[in-house]
Amino acid sequence: EVTLPILTIFNPVGANTGKAILILPGGGYTLEAIYHEGYDVAKQLAENGITGAVLKYRLPNPESSDQPEKVPLADSRRALKILGNKADELGIDPSEIGIMGFSAGSHLATMASLWKSDDPEENPDFSVLVYGVTDDKPDNIRWLEESLYHRPMTDEEIKMNKFLDLVDAQTPPAFLVH
């Protein structure tokens, strides 16, 4: 029932590397594993000199949006822009802001990495993708239709979710964990 996005920032403990990572917890787009795939990860990053920012993104809800599939990505892009705008205040190098996602959060982080925003401040510089969905198998398409889109996907939407086909020379570096 997340309808209000919240960005929680964990400042580095000790030496600051100047890097920041926006963390997107998983939960199948129906809930968010905010502690073990969010706050706990951010604390660990902060202990290693990296600014960790956990985004409790709005879940795609057809009762609160007529385009629920766009809501989590909009929140992610806004959070990346906020981190960039606060770079001086937080001691972040604005060219070292990455995104990390787990499961559905990894799907969301992949979207943010591959579906380029016209605003460069809304695009991550690197990504850490942990056990995310990257293919168009029937089970994955059904999951996206039921949990993110809340309707049958168009052929173009299915094509846009074939993430491996979208990787090109402009794709930011990615570290994959499966």
mmCIF file of C-alpha atoms in Angstrom:
data_model
loop_
_atom_site.group_PDB
_atom_site.id
_atom_site.type_symbol
_atom_site.label_atom_id
_atom_site.label_comp_id
_atom_site.label_asym_id
_atom_site.label_seq_id
_atom_site.Cartn_x
_atom_site.Cartn_y
_atom_site.Cartn_z
ATOM 1 C CA GLU A 1 0.000 0.000 0.000
ATOM 2 C CA VAL A 2 2.924 2.389 -0.555
ATOM 3 C CA THR A 3 1.406 5.539 -2.062
ATOM 4 C CA LEU A 4 3.937 8.123 -0.860
ATOM 5 C CA PRO A 5 7.582 7.763 -1.934
ATOM 6 C CA ILE A 6 10.202 8.203 0.786
ATOM 7 C CA LEU A 7 13.952 8.555 0.211
ATOM 8 C CA THR A 8 16.061 7.689 3.259
ATOM 9 C CA ILE A 9 19.744 8.628 3.026
ATOM 10 C CA PHE A 10 22.516 6.876 4.945
ATOM 11 C CA ASN A 11 25.644 9.041 5.010
ATOM 12 C CA PRO A 12 29.071 7.401 4.878
ATOM 13 C CA VAL A 13 30.741 6.513 8.128
ATOM 14 C CA GLY A 14 34.382 7.581 8.067
ATOM 15 C CA ALA A 15 36.030 8.240 4.723
ATOM 16 C CA ASN A 16 33.611 9.201 1.967
ATOM 17 C CA THR A 17 34.302 7.627 -1.451
ATOM 18 C CA GLY A 18 32.060 10.182 -3.188
ATOM 19 C CA LYS A 19 29.905 7.381 -4.591
ATOM 20 C CA ALA A 20 26.179 7.015 -3.973
ATOM 21 C CA ILE A 21 23.819 4.138 -4.652
ATOM 22 C CA LEU A 22 20.039 4.393 -4.863
ATOM 23 C CA ILE A 23 18.626 1.143 -3.457
ATOM 24 C CA LEU A 24 15.325 -0.287 -4.716
ATOM 25 C CA PRO A 25 14.018 -3.124 -2.515
ATOM 26 C CA GLY A 26 12.222 -6.036 -4.105
ATOM 27 C CA GLY A 27 8.812 -7.428 -3.339
ATOM 28 C CA GLY A 28 7.222 -8.371 -6.633
ATOM 29 C CA TYR A 29 5.705 -4.885 -7.105
ATOM 30 C CA THR A 30 3.173 -5.822 -4.397
ATOM 31 C CA LEU A 31 5.255 -5.008 -1.297
ATOM 32 C CA GLU A 32 8.781 -3.845 -0.487
ATOM 33 C CA ALA A 33 11.403 -5.773 1.479
ATOM 34 C CA ILE A 34 12.543 -2.452 2.925
ATOM 35 C CA TYR A 35 14.766 -3.834 5.693
ATOM 36 C CA HIS A 36 16.912 -6.693 4.342
ATOM 37 C CA GLU A 37 16.902 -5.364 0.750
ATOM 38 C CA GLY A 38 16.955 -1.712 1.748
ATOM 39 C CA TYR A 39 18.042 -0.272 5.076
ATOM 40 C CA ASP A 40 20.417 -3.135 5.945
ATOM 41 C CA VAL A 41 22.157 -2.768 2.565
ATOM 42 C CA ALA A 42 22.389 1.022 2.919
ATOM 43 C CA LYS A 43 23.959 0.688 6.369
ATOM 44 C CA GLN A 44 26.568 -1.704 4.982
ATOM 45 C CA LEU A 45 27.359 0.669 2.106
ATOM 46 C CA ALA A 46 27.651 3.616 4.528
ATOM 47 C CA GLU A 47 30.079 1.636 6.679
ATOM 48 C CA ASN A 48 32.213 1.315 3.538
ATOM 49 C CA GLY A 49 32.202 5.021 2.654
ATOM 50 C CA ILE A 50 29.341 4.939 0.128
ATOM 51 C CA THR A 51 26.181 7.020 0.465
ATOM 52 C CA GLY A 52 23.255 4.600 0.491
ATOM 53 C CA ALA A 53 19.817 5.961 -0.352
ATOM 54 C CA VAL A 54 16.821 3.674 0.097
ATOM 55 C CA LEU A 55 13.767 4.509 -1.976
ATOM 56 C CA LYS A 56 10.417 3.356 -0.732
ATOM 57 C CA TYR A 57 8.852 3.778 -4.177
ATOM 58 C CA ARG A 58 5.135 3.929 -4.846
ATOM 59 C CA LEU A 59 3.767 0.559 -5.808
ATOM 60 C CA PRO A 60 1.881 0.296 -9.107
ATOM 61 C CA ASN A 61 -1.752 0.604 -8.080
ATOM 62 C CA PRO A 62 -4.528 0.950 -10.677
ATOM 63 C CA GLU A 63 -6.709 2.563 -7.996
ATOM 64 C CA SER A 64 -4.338 5.533 -7.649
ATOM 65 C CA SER A 65 -3.047 5.838 -11.251
ATOM 66 C CA ASP A 66 -4.419 5.163 -14.703
ATOM 67 C CA GLN A 67 -0.846 4.224 -15.725
ATOM 68 C CA PRO A 68 0.408 2.284 -12.695
ATOM 69 C CA GLU A 69 3.371 0.838 -14.621
ATOM 70 C CA LYS A 70 4.949 4.315 -14.835
ATOM 71 C CA VAL A 71 4.776 5.177 -11.124
ATOM 72 C CA PRO A 72 7.789 3.233 -9.716
ATOM 73 C CA LEU A 73 10.069 4.384 -12.563
ATOM 74 C CA ALA A 74 9.018 8.013 -12.076
ATOM 75 C CA ASP A 75 9.903 7.743 -8.366
ATOM 76 C CA SER A 76 13.288 6.170 -9.176
ATOM 77 C CA ARG A 77 14.160 8.891 -11.655
ATOM 78 C CA ARG A 78 13.129 11.604 -9.221
ATOM 79 C CA ALA A 79 15.293 10.029 -6.488
ATOM 80 C CA LEU A 80 18.340 9.919 -8.798
ATOM 81 C CA LYS A 81 17.790 13.593 -9.605
ATOM 82 C CA ILE A 82 17.473 14.483 -5.911
ATOM 83 C CA LEU A 83 20.783 12.742 -5.170
ATOM 84 C CA GLY A 84 22.444 14.635 -8.003
ATOM 85 C CA ASN A 85 20.996 17.954 -6.840
ATOM 86 C CA LYS A 86 22.247 17.308 -3.296
ATOM 87 C CA ALA A 87 25.670 16.080 -4.449
ATOM 88 C CA ASP A 88 27.632 18.961 -2.880
ATOM 89 C CA GLU A 89 25.700 18.770 0.376
ATOM 90 C CA LEU A 90 26.146 14.982 0.616
ATOM 91 C CA GLY A 91 29.736 14.852 -0.628
ATOM 92 C CA ILE A 92 28.752 12.887 -3.732
ATOM 93 C CA ASP A 93 30.485 12.998 -7.085
ATOM 94 C CA PRO A 94 27.507 13.639 -9.430
ATOM 95 C CA SER A 95 29.066 11.310 -12.015
ATOM 96 C CA GLU A 96 29.205 8.417 -9.503
ATOM 97 C CA ILE A 97 25.523 7.873 -8.673
ATOM 98 C CA GLY A 98 24.390 4.318 -9.251
ATOM 99 C CA ILE A 99 21.280 2.260 -8.741
ATOM 100 C CA MET A 100 20.872 -1.127 -7.039
ATOM 101 C CA GLY A 101 17.782 -3.290 -7.093
ATOM 102 C CA PHE A 102 16.651 -6.629 -5.756
ATOM 103 C CA SER A 103 14.128 -8.843 -7.600
ATOM 104 C CA ALA A 104 11.320 -6.474 -8.721
ATOM 105 C CA GLY A 105 13.578 -3.628 -7.587
ATOM 106 C CA SER A 106 16.213 -5.049 -9.940
ATOM 107 C CA HIS A 107 13.658 -5.027 -12.752
ATOM 108 C CA LEU A 108 12.990 -1.379 -11.882
ATOM 109 C CA ALA A 109 16.718 -0.548 -11.707
ATOM 110 C CA THR A 110 17.187 -2.181 -15.104
ATOM 111 C CA MET A 111 14.383 -0.059 -16.549
ATOM 112 C CA ALA A 112 16.052 3.065 -15.143
ATOM 113 C CA SER A 113 19.361 1.980 -16.698
ATOM 114 C CA LEU A 114 18.069 0.990 -20.143
ATOM 115 C CA TRP A 115 15.070 3.248 -20.751
ATOM 116 C CA LYS A 116 16.968 6.519 -20.956
ATOM 117 C CA SER A 117 15.358 9.669 -19.609
ATOM 118 C CA ASP A 118 15.734 12.850 -21.639
ATOM 119 C CA ASP A 119 17.001 14.423 -18.402
ATOM 120 C CA PRO A 120 20.557 13.083 -17.867
ATOM 121 C CA GLU A 121 20.258 13.676 -14.091
ATOM 122 C CA GLU A 122 17.607 10.924 -14.010
ATOM 123 C CA ASN A 123 19.895 8.239 -15.468
ATOM 124 C CA PRO A 124 22.217 6.148 -13.265
ATOM 125 C CA ASP A 125 25.970 6.028 -13.895
ATOM 126 C CA PHE A 126 26.166 2.312 -13.016
ATOM 127 C CA SER A 127 23.903 -0.422 -11.713
ATOM 128 C CA VAL A 128 23.947 -3.405 -9.371
ATOM 129 C CA LEU A 129 21.204 -5.818 -10.398
ATOM 130 C CA VAL A 130 20.423 -8.576 -7.902
ATOM 131 C CA TYR A 131 18.259 -11.536 -9.011
ATOM 132 C CA GLY A 132 16.129 -9.534 -11.411
ATOM 133 C CA VAL A 133 13.908 -10.512 -14.321
ATOM 134 C CA THR A 134 15.567 -9.902 -17.690
ATOM 135 C CA ASP A 135 13.739 -12.127 -20.182
ATOM 136 C CA ASP A 136 10.327 -12.453 -21.775
ATOM 137 C CA LYS A 137 9.362 -15.978 -20.744
ATOM 138 C CA PRO A 138 5.579 -16.437 -20.437
ATOM 139 C CA ASP A 139 5.730 -16.608 -16.618
ATOM 140 C CA ASN A 140 7.621 -13.304 -16.462
ATOM 141 C CA ILE A 141 5.243 -11.598 -18.894
ATOM 142 C CA ARG A 142 2.267 -12.810 -16.834
ATOM 143 C CA TRP A 143 3.928 -11.529 -13.637
ATOM 144 C CA LEU A 144 4.493 -8.087 -15.199
ATOM 145 C CA GLU A 145 0.922 -7.959 -16.496
ATOM 146 C CA GLU A 146 -0.492 -8.883 -13.082
ATOM 147 C CA SER A 147 1.857 -6.895 -10.828
ATOM 148 C CA LEU A 148 3.161 -3.881 -12.768
ATOM 149 C CA TYR A 149 0.908 -3.154 -15.738
ATOM 150 C CA HIS A 150 -2.370 -4.506 -14.302
ATOM 151 C CA ARG A 151 -3.506 -5.314 -17.841
ATOM 152 C CA PRO A 152 -2.265 -7.234 -20.892
ATOM 153 C CA MET A 153 0.985 -5.755 -22.199
ATOM 154 C CA THR A 154 1.229 -4.459 -25.750
ATOM 155 C CA ASP A 155 3.736 -5.959 -28.187
ATOM 156 C CA GLU A 156 5.870 -2.806 -27.789
ATOM 157 C CA GLU A 157 5.841 -3.141 -23.964
ATOM 158 C CA ILE A 158 6.897 -6.778 -24.229
ATOM 159 C CA LYS A 159 9.700 -5.720 -26.580
ATOM 160 C CA MET A 160 10.819 -2.981 -24.134
ATOM 161 C CA ASN A 161 11.000 -5.578 -21.338
ATOM 162 C CA LYS A 162 13.396 -7.790 -23.330
ATOM 163 C CA PHE A 163 16.198 -6.072 -21.455
ATOM 164 C CA LEU A 164 19.085 -8.093 -22.885
ATOM 165 C CA ASP A 165 18.114 -6.893 -26.371
ATOM 166 C CA LEU A 166 18.323 -3.250 -25.228
ATOM 167 C CA VAL A 167 21.927 -3.284 -23.993
ATOM 168 C CA ASP A 168 24.185 -1.110 -26.150
ATOM 169 C CA ALA A 169 27.364 0.980 -25.925
ATOM 170 C CA GLN A 170 25.515 3.689 -23.949
ATOM 171 C CA THR A 171 24.304 1.283 -21.263
ATOM 172 C CA PRO A 172 25.966 2.103 -17.939
ATOM 173 C CA PRO A 173 28.227 -0.584 -16.442
ATOM 174 C CA ALA A 174 26.287 -3.229 -14.546
ATOM 175 C CA PHE A 175 27.181 -5.810 -11.919
ATOM 176 C CA LEU A 176 24.768 -8.764 -12.036
ATOM 177 C CA VAL A 177 24.031 -11.127 -9.141
ATOM 178 C CA HIS A 178 21.916 -14.216 -9.766
#
